[in-house]
Tab-separated table of C-alpha atoms in Angstrom:
chain	number	residue	atom	x	y	z
A	1	MET	CA	16.681	99.962	93.345
A	2	ALA	CA	18.717	96.989	94.953
A	3	LYS	CA	16.586	94.187	95.685
A	4	LEU	CA	18.501	93.689	99.114
A	5	PHE	CA	16.730	96.510	100.116
A	6	GLU	CA	12.422	95.954	98.390
A	7	PRO	CA	10.189	94.677	100.409
A	8	ILE	CA	9.002	90.860	100.353
A	9	THR	CA	6.085	89.627	102.661
A	10	ILE	CA	5.823	86.303	104.746
A	11	GLY	CA	2.707	85.216	105.152
A	12	ASN	CA	0.486	88.999	105.955
A	13	LEU	CA	3.789	89.795	107.543
A	14	THR	CA	5.560	93.316	105.087
A	15	LEU	CA	8.869	93.654	105.456
A	16	ASP	CA	10.298	96.861	104.471
A	17	ASN	CA	13.494	95.007	102.853
A	18	ARG	CA	15.102	91.310	103.021
A	19	ILE	CA	18.124	91.685	105.512
A	20	VAL	CA	16.995	89.321	108.528
A	21	ILE	CA	19.011	89.633	111.977
A	22	ALA	CA	19.668	85.884	112.914
A	23	PRO	CA	18.763	84.891	116.570
A	24	MET	CA	22.082	84.895	118.327
A	25	CYS	CA	22.374	83.802	121.824
A	26	GLN	CA	23.795	86.107	124.336
A	27	TYR	CA	24.135	83.721	127.554
A	28	SER	CA	23.222	86.669	129.859
A	29	ALA	CA	19.623	85.472	131.653
A	30	GLU	CA	19.147	85.085	134.938
A	31	ASN	CA	16.894	81.558	135.456
A	32	GLY	CA	15.472	81.601	131.871
A	33	ARG	CA	14.469	85.533	132.234
A	34	MET	CA	15.747	88.278	130.039
A	35	THR	CA	18.294	91.110	131.503
A	36	ASP	CA	19.332	94.556	131.364
A	37	TRP	CA	21.572	92.972	128.817
A	38	HIS	CA	19.428	92.032	126.584
A	39	ALA	CA	17.339	95.542	125.914
A	40	MET	CA	20.536	97.032	125.200
A	41	HIS	CA	21.734	94.166	123.237
A	42	LEU	CA	17.851	94.078	121.089
A	43	GLY	CA	17.369	98.207	121.191
A	44	ASN	CA	20.651	98.531	119.503
A	45	LEU	CA	19.945	95.862	116.879
A	46	ALA	CA	16.801	97.276	116.322
A	47	GLN	CA	18.031	100.912	114.964
A	48	SER	CA	19.725	98.763	112.585
A	49	GLY	CA	17.178	99.517	109.577
A	50	ALA	CA	16.813	95.442	109.242
A	51	GLY	CA	13.475	94.011	107.676
A	52	ILE	CA	13.536	92.070	111.136
A	53	LEU	CA	15.061	91.282	113.880
A	54	THR	CA	14.746	87.525	115.308
A	55	ILE	CA	14.992	86.710	119.283
A	56	GLU	CA	17.345	84.524	120.239
A	57	ALA	CA	16.646	80.936	120.801
A	58	SER	CA	13.961	81.191	123.321
A	59	ALA	CA	13.954	77.765	125.461
A	60	VAL	CA	10.115	76.083	126.046
A	61	SER	CA	11.390	74.542	128.747
A	62	PRO	CA	14.129	75.059	131.615
A	63	GLU	CA	15.689	71.545	130.455
A	64	GLY	CA	15.743	72.506	126.641
A	65	ARG	CA	18.307	75.502	127.402
A	66	ILE	CA	21.556	74.694	125.682
A	67	SER	CA	23.197	76.964	128.694
A	68	TYR	CA	21.987	77.974	132.705
A	69	ALA	CA	21.787	81.139	130.848
A	70	ASP	CA	20.087	80.346	128.103
A	71	VAL	CA	16.598	83.132	128.073
A	72	GLY	CA	13.845	81.108	127.761
A	73	LEU	CA	9.773	81.215	127.162
A	74	TRP	CA	7.906	78.687	129.608
A	75	ASP	CA	6.371	80.506	132.832
A	76	ASP	CA	4.545	84.161	133.734
A	77	GLU	CA	8.021	85.078	134.938
A	78	THR	CA	10.203	84.493	131.752
A	79	GLU	CA	7.046	86.056	129.610
A	80	GLU	CA	7.201	89.109	131.698
A	81	ALA	CA	10.905	89.686	131.396
A	82	MET	CA	10.581	89.551	127.632
A	83	GLY	CA	7.628	91.751	128.050
A	84	THR	CA	9.747	94.446	129.778
A	85	VAL	CA	12.537	94.217	127.546
A	86	LEU	CA	10.093	94.634	124.305
A	87	GLU	CA	8.272	97.249	125.482
A	88	SER	CA	11.739	99.315	125.972
A	89	VAL	CA	12.730	98.259	122.436
A	90	ARG	CA	9.285	99.156	120.791
A	91	ARG	CA	9.283	102.135	122.603
A	92	TRP	CA	11.754	103.951	119.824
A	93	SER	CA	11.579	101.111	117.295
A	94	ASP	CA	8.878	99.997	114.866
A	95	MET	CA	10.928	97.308	113.475
A	96	PRO	CA	9.242	93.485	113.508
A	97	ILE	CA	10.059	90.949	116.367
A	98	ALA	CA	10.522	87.793	115.469
A	99	ILE	CA	11.017	85.000	118.525
A	100	GLN	CA	13.111	81.653	117.540
A	101	LEU	CA	11.794	78.868	119.877
A	102	ALA	CA	14.186	76.108	120.906
A	103	HIS	CA	15.273	73.264	122.598
A	104	ALA	CA	18.331	71.521	122.807
A	105	GLY	CA	17.730	68.238	123.065
A	106	ARG	CA	21.323	65.899	123.731
A	107	LYS	CA	23.211	69.526	123.759
A	108	ALA	CA	21.829	71.374	126.669
A	109	SER	CA	23.086	71.641	130.194
A	110	THR	CA	26.323	73.670	129.120
A	111	ALA	CA	28.621	75.746	130.294
A	112	LYS	CA	28.989	79.477	128.749
A	113	PRO	CA	31.067	79.420	125.445
A	114	TRP	CA	33.432	81.873	126.807
A	115	ASP	CA	33.503	79.246	130.047
A	116	GLY	CA	34.279	76.475	127.854
A	117	GLY	CA	30.916	75.433	127.174
A	118	LYS	CA	31.286	72.011	128.368
A	119	GLN	CA	28.525	69.683	128.789
A	120	ILE	CA	27.330	70.187	133.105
A	121	ALA	CA	27.395	66.744	134.228
A	122	PRO	CA	23.260	66.337	135.778
A	123	GLY	CA	23.418	66.699	140.002
A	124	ALA	CA	26.122	69.009	139.374
A	125	GLU	CA	25.617	73.093	139.993
A	126	ASN	CA	23.284	74.330	137.056
A	127	GLY	CA	23.833	70.751	134.990
A	128	TRP	CA	20.249	68.724	134.347
A	129	GLN	CA	19.631	65.241	132.362
A	130	THR	CA	19.269	65.507	128.922
A	131	VAL	CA	16.818	64.163	126.810
A	132	SER	CA	17.393	63.283	122.549
A	133	ALA	CA	15.510	61.023	120.387
A	134	SER	CA	18.012	58.442	121.308
A	135	THR	CA	20.553	57.893	124.176
A	136	LEU	CA	23.513	58.867	121.809
A	137	PRO	CA	25.385	61.642	123.277
A	138	PHE	CA	26.793	64.174	121.182
A	139	LEU	CA	30.688	63.657	122.517
A	140	PRO	CA	31.788	60.365	123.817
A	141	ASP	CA	32.859	61.445	127.500
A	142	GLU	CA	29.215	63.398	127.438
A	143	ASN	CA	26.756	62.111	129.785
A	144	PRO	CA	24.275	59.676	127.554
A	145	PRO	CA	20.775	61.932	126.758
A	146	GLU	CA	17.214	59.822	127.743
A	147	ALA	CA	15.605	58.903	125.188
A	148	LEU	CA	11.885	60.408	124.731
A	149	ASP	CA	8.608	58.174	125.663
A	150	GLU	CA	5.425	58.838	124.022
A	151	ALA	CA	4.534	61.101	127.102
A	152	GLY	CA	8.162	62.841	126.928
A	153	LEU	CA	7.306	64.186	123.235
A	154	ALA	CA	3.512	65.166	123.925
A	155	ARG	CA	5.772	67.389	127.120
A	156	ILE	CA	7.924	68.621	124.499
A	157	ARG	CA	4.713	69.635	121.777
A	158	ASP	CA	2.906	71.623	123.973
A	159	ALA	CA	5.507	73.215	125.599
A	160	PHE	CA	6.474	74.386	122.110
A	161	ALA	CA	2.595	74.851	121.693
A	162	ASP	CA	2.312	77.403	125.343
A	163	ALA	CA	5.654	79.487	124.575
A	164	ALA	CA	3.934	80.395	121.267
A	165	ARG	CA	0.832	81.497	122.989
A	166	ARG	CA	3.181	83.228	125.258
A	167	ALA	CA	4.414	85.104	121.962
A	168	ALA	CA	1.767	86.232	121.086
A	169	ARG	CA	0.481	87.342	124.035
A	170	LEU	CA	3.867	89.730	124.229
A	171	GLY	CA	2.893	90.537	120.423
A	172	ILE	CA	5.766	89.123	118.703
A	173	ASP	CA	5.324	89.065	115.151
A	174	ALA	CA	6.973	85.558	113.935
A	175	VAL	CA	7.695	82.653	115.311
A	176	GLN	CA	10.552	80.519	113.707
A	177	ILE	CA	10.651	77.215	115.149
A	178	HIS	CA	14.937	75.870	115.456
A	179	GLY	CA	15.149	72.145	113.219
A	180	ALA	CA	18.626	72.640	113.291
A	181	HIS	CA	22.170	73.046	114.480
A	182	GLY	CA	21.760	69.341	116.020
A	183	TYR	CA	19.412	70.865	118.768
A	184	LEU	CA	16.450	68.604	119.211
A	185	LEU	CA	14.389	68.981	116.287
A	186	HIS	CA	17.714	67.938	114.234
A	187	GLN	CA	18.239	65.067	116.369
A	188	PHE	CA	14.905	63.459	115.461
A	189	LEU	CA	15.504	64.515	111.794
A	190	SER	CA	18.903	62.900	111.420
A	191	PRO	CA	19.997	59.455	111.064
A	192	LEU	CA	22.775	59.840	112.954
A	193	SER	CA	21.558	61.085	116.736
A	194	ASN	CA	18.007	59.305	115.738
A	195	LYS	CA	18.390	55.360	115.981
A	196	ARG	CA	14.319	54.483	117.091
A	197	THR	CA	12.906	51.706	116.194
A	198	ASP	CA	9.268	53.688	116.549
A	199	ARG	CA	7.098	55.702	114.555
A	200	TYR	CA	9.742	58.749	115.074
A	201	GLY	CA	12.722	56.253	113.925
A	202	GLY	CA	13.657	54.644	110.704
A	203	SER	CA	12.550	55.884	107.304
A	204	LEU	CA	12.366	59.537	106.342
A	205	GLU	CA	8.976	59.895	107.181
A	206	ASN	CA	9.171	58.589	110.509
A	207	ARG	CA	12.091	61.331	111.271
A	208	MET	CA	10.058	63.826	110.084
A	209	ARG	CA	6.528	63.371	112.580
A	210	PHE	CA	7.952	64.273	115.663
A	211	PRO	CA	9.202	67.894	113.946
A	212	LEU	CA	6.434	68.197	111.707
A	213	GLU	CA	3.924	67.985	115.216
A	214	VAL	CA	5.616	70.524	116.766
A	215	TYR	CA	5.210	72.655	113.784
A	216	ASP	CA	1.227	71.732	113.977
A	217	ALA	CA	1.625	72.500	117.787
A	218	VAL	CA	2.828	75.833	117.175
A	219	ARG	CA	1.079	77.046	114.174
A	220	ALA	CA	-2.484	76.155	115.797
A	221	ALA	CA	-1.202	77.915	118.925
A	222	PHE	CA	-0.368	80.907	117.080
A	223	PRO	CA	-2.485	83.491	115.910
A	224	ALA	CA	-3.228	82.558	112.255
A	225	ASP	CA	-3.037	85.724	110.167
A	226	ARG	CA	1.190	85.669	111.984
A	227	PRO	CA	3.939	84.071	110.224
A	228	VAL	CA	5.089	80.646	111.802
A	229	THR	CA	8.486	80.025	110.289
A	230	MET	CA	11.207	76.998	110.372
A	231	ARG	CA	15.293	77.350	110.588
A	232	VAL	CA	16.743	73.302	109.434
A	233	SER	CA	20.607	72.219	108.653
A	234	GLY	CA	20.711	71.469	105.073
A	235	THR	CA	22.784	68.743	105.834
A	236	ASP	CA	25.023	67.397	108.657
A	237	TRP	CA	28.433	67.721	106.431
A	238	ALA	CA	28.896	64.106	107.898
A	239	GLU	CA	28.389	60.855	105.770
A	240	GLY	CA	25.145	59.426	106.630
A	241	GLY	CA	23.889	61.772	107.746
A	242	TRP	CA	20.847	64.685	106.843
A	243	ASP	CA	21.041	66.102	103.946
A	244	ILE	CA	19.978	68.269	100.738
A	245	GLU	CA	17.564	66.146	99.699
A	246	GLN	CA	15.942	65.627	102.761
A	247	THR	CA	16.062	68.618	103.516
A	248	VAL	CA	14.030	69.767	100.381
A	249	ALA	CA	11.680	67.186	101.590
A	250	PHE	CA	11.160	68.649	104.742
A	251	ALA	CA	10.514	71.743	103.112
A	252	LYS	CA	7.604	70.369	100.634
A	253	ALA	CA	6.011	69.221	104.205
A	254	LEU	CA	5.656	72.137	105.806
A	255	GLU	CA	4.904	74.097	103.460
A	256	ALA	CA	1.773	72.105	102.314
A	257	ARG	CA	1.016	72.907	106.025
A	258	GLY	CA	1.400	76.541	105.513
A	259	CYS	CA	5.155	77.002	106.353
A	260	ALA	CA	5.495	81.236	106.316
A	261	ALA	CA	9.638	80.803	105.552
A	262	TYR	CA	11.977	78.257	105.508
A	263	HIS	CA	15.922	79.564	106.975
A	264	VAL	CA	18.248	77.008	105.577
A	265	SER	CA	21.905	76.860	107.652
A	266	SER	CA	24.161	73.947	108.364
A	267	GLY	CA	25.872	71.394	110.366
A	268	GLY	CA	25.886	71.040	114.104
A	269	LEU	CA	24.965	67.778	114.468
A	270	ASP	CA	28.158	65.225	114.515
A	271	ALA	CA	30.698	66.262	116.073
A	272	GLY	CA	32.737	64.485	113.035
A	273	GLN	CA	31.187	67.114	110.577
A	274	GLN	CA	34.035	68.112	107.601
A	275	ILE	CA	32.215	71.637	106.405
A	276	PRO	CA	34.059	73.790	103.779
A	277	VAL	CA	34.140	77.387	105.654
A	278	GLY	CA	34.047	79.924	102.945
A	279	PRO	CA	32.285	83.153	101.764
A	280	ASN	CA	27.953	81.743	100.773
A	281	TYR	CA	29.056	78.146	101.637
A	282	GLN	CA	26.043	77.239	102.593
A	283	VAL	CA	23.892	79.364	100.075
A	284	PRO	CA	23.874	76.409	97.565
A	285	LEU	CA	21.580	74.966	99.923
A	286	ALA	CA	19.020	76.989	100.182
A	287	ARG	CA	19.206	77.571	96.403
A	288	LYS	CA	17.943	74.069	96.305
A	289	VAL	CA	15.264	74.409	98.545
A	290	LYS	CA	14.102	77.444	96.671
A	291	GLU	CA	14.132	75.534	93.461
A	292	ALA	CA	11.481	73.504	95.386
A	293	VAL	CA	9.210	75.268	96.876
A	294	SER	CA	7.662	78.644	95.932
A	295	MET	CA	7.893	80.003	100.120
A	296	PRO	CA	10.600	82.242	100.710
A	297	VAL	CA	13.560	81.196	101.376
A	298	ILE	CA	16.272	82.739	103.670
A	299	ALA	CA	20.356	82.091	103.148
A	300	VAL	CA	22.561	82.613	106.217
A	301	GLY	CA	26.551	81.798	106.202
A	302	LEU	CA	29.326	84.341	106.067
A	303	ILE	CA	27.637	86.995	104.208
A	304	THR	CA	29.385	89.756	105.486
A	305	GLU	CA	29.335	92.102	101.664
A	306	PRO	CA	26.931	94.493	100.455
A	307	GLU	CA	27.226	93.423	97.201
A	308	GLN	CA	27.302	89.471	98.030
A	309	ALA	CA	23.915	89.768	99.789
A	310	GLU	CA	22.592	91.694	96.763
A	311	ALA	CA	23.984	89.091	94.168
A	312	ILE	CA	22.492	86.237	96.580
A	313	VAL	CA	18.686	87.723	96.601
A	314	SER	CA	18.823	89.542	92.463
A	315	THR	CA	19.966	86.136	91.619
A	316	GLY	CA	17.382	84.121	93.048
A	317	GLU	CA	19.882	81.974	94.992
A	318	ALA	CA	17.816	82.645	97.826
A	319	ASP	CA	14.852	85.277	99.040
A	320	MET	CA	15.975	86.932	101.601
A	321	ILE	CA	19.491	87.180	103.627
A	322	GLY	CA	20.520	86.437	107.237
A	323	LEU	CA	22.582	88.208	109.747
A	324	ALA	CA	24.585	86.815	112.798
A	325	ARG	CA	28.174	87.377	113.791
A	326	THR	CA	27.962	90.097	110.780
A	327	VAL	CA	25.387	92.518	112.767
A	328	LEU	CA	27.108	91.711	115.843
A	329	TYR	CA	30.789	93.167	114.729
A	330	ASP	CA	29.078	95.576	112.742
A	331	PRO	CA	25.323	96.520	114.177
A	332	ARG	CA	24.895	99.493	111.141
A	333	TRP	CA	25.478	97.080	108.597
A	334	PRO	CA	22.418	97.676	106.745
A	335	TRP	CA	22.900	101.864	106.507
A	336	HIS	CA	25.837	100.474	105.187
A	337	ALA	CA	25.328	98.177	102.799
A	338	ALA	CA	22.268	100.709	101.837
A	339	ALA	CA	24.551	103.189	101.166
A	340	ALA	CA	26.721	101.315	98.913
A	341	LEU	CA	23.845	100.278	97.061
A	342	GLY	CA	22.478	103.867	96.221
A	343	ALA	CA	19.213	102.474	98.432
A	344	GLN	CA	17.284	103.858	101.631
A	345	VAL	CA	17.079	102.691	105.492
A	346	LYS	CA	14.967	103.474	107.680
A	347	ALA	CA	17.198	105.593	110.818
A	348	ALA	CA	15.265	107.296	114.110
A	349	PRO	CA	15.085	110.895	114.141
A	350	GLN	CA	17.784	110.907	116.606
A	351	PHE	CA	20.510	109.353	114.043
A	352	LEU	CA	19.323	112.065	111.097
A	353	ARG	CA	22.032	114.663	111.484
A	354	CYS	CA	25.137	111.685	111.025
A	355	GLN	CA	23.546	111.425	107.187
A	356	PRO	CA	27.440	111.371	105.387
A	357	ARG	CA	27.083	114.411	103.207
A	358	VAL	CA	27.793	111.555	100.062
A	359	TYR	CA	24.550	109.897	100.635
A	360	LYS	CA	21.954	112.832	101.136
A	361	GLU	CA	18.963	110.339	100.525
A	362	LEU	CA	19.898	107.282	101.874
A	363	PHE	CA	17.732	107.786	105.583
A	364	LYS	CA	14.371	107.796	105.259
A	365	GLN	CA	12.878	108.544	108.991
A	366	ALA	CA	11.216	106.194	110.946
């Protein structure tokens, strides 16, 4: 059997296979509330045959959204809207569902990508004041963020915990904390964005302090029998920034706290990043982490071919693979991968008649 389609257990959650649908922002929410678009989008991916589906970055507070059209989970209204979508999805799929809880920090208050994606100034329509570890903006011409004080840090920690409790009430199976791509927790981790002189800045231990406090708060708020994981950028791809050695140290600190899995991406923190983009370009980062910890490690980044994904997990470079744009382009990618690798995949009974004659054992009924 293909390793990609072997079950794997994360915490107490066992997945049918090692394909993770990674969180993908849709910029289609209204005041943080999910819409019919999300029911259609997530419902489609819940029929893909993947091991687990991750809800897009969900802001823990209004100012934590990347754009004004981002999903949130910060009050009863956003919780109710997400619950309505999940009820619809679950009616037709038993795929486990995770959520990525996030705060964009200084990269917040933007237009939608298809409207240019530029930051919207405070006071302008759909804009607000951003916050970060320090007062450095992401781009020189952007409005500087406010540096969070102790009260601000406590407020955001509490917001992450509250969102985790709401996720638990919604029956979500796992939480992923967003510590990657230049968003708030990454802004604390990287010396390029964190210029603080208090106990949250300077040394690696200090820069990890706030992200670890957020992890602890989420872990305490989310049911103990459900996994909490972390997504990180393995490197800033910029001189003097966050790198793989620090990523490994962060992984070890999280594992000691009970982190159930570590999703290794890269970049997003520094506008001058130099990324050597190509197939598997982030997999070596995942491999470095996997060599240092025992918790499952997820690799991501231009993984597009079944044989490519199988090689990553079968050679031990990572335990799982994450798909984002690949599965947007081909929402049945896990079906096609199972066919190519001689494996089986779940399919809803409504789809069983489409099983190709040459793959007589492809589908097992969901």
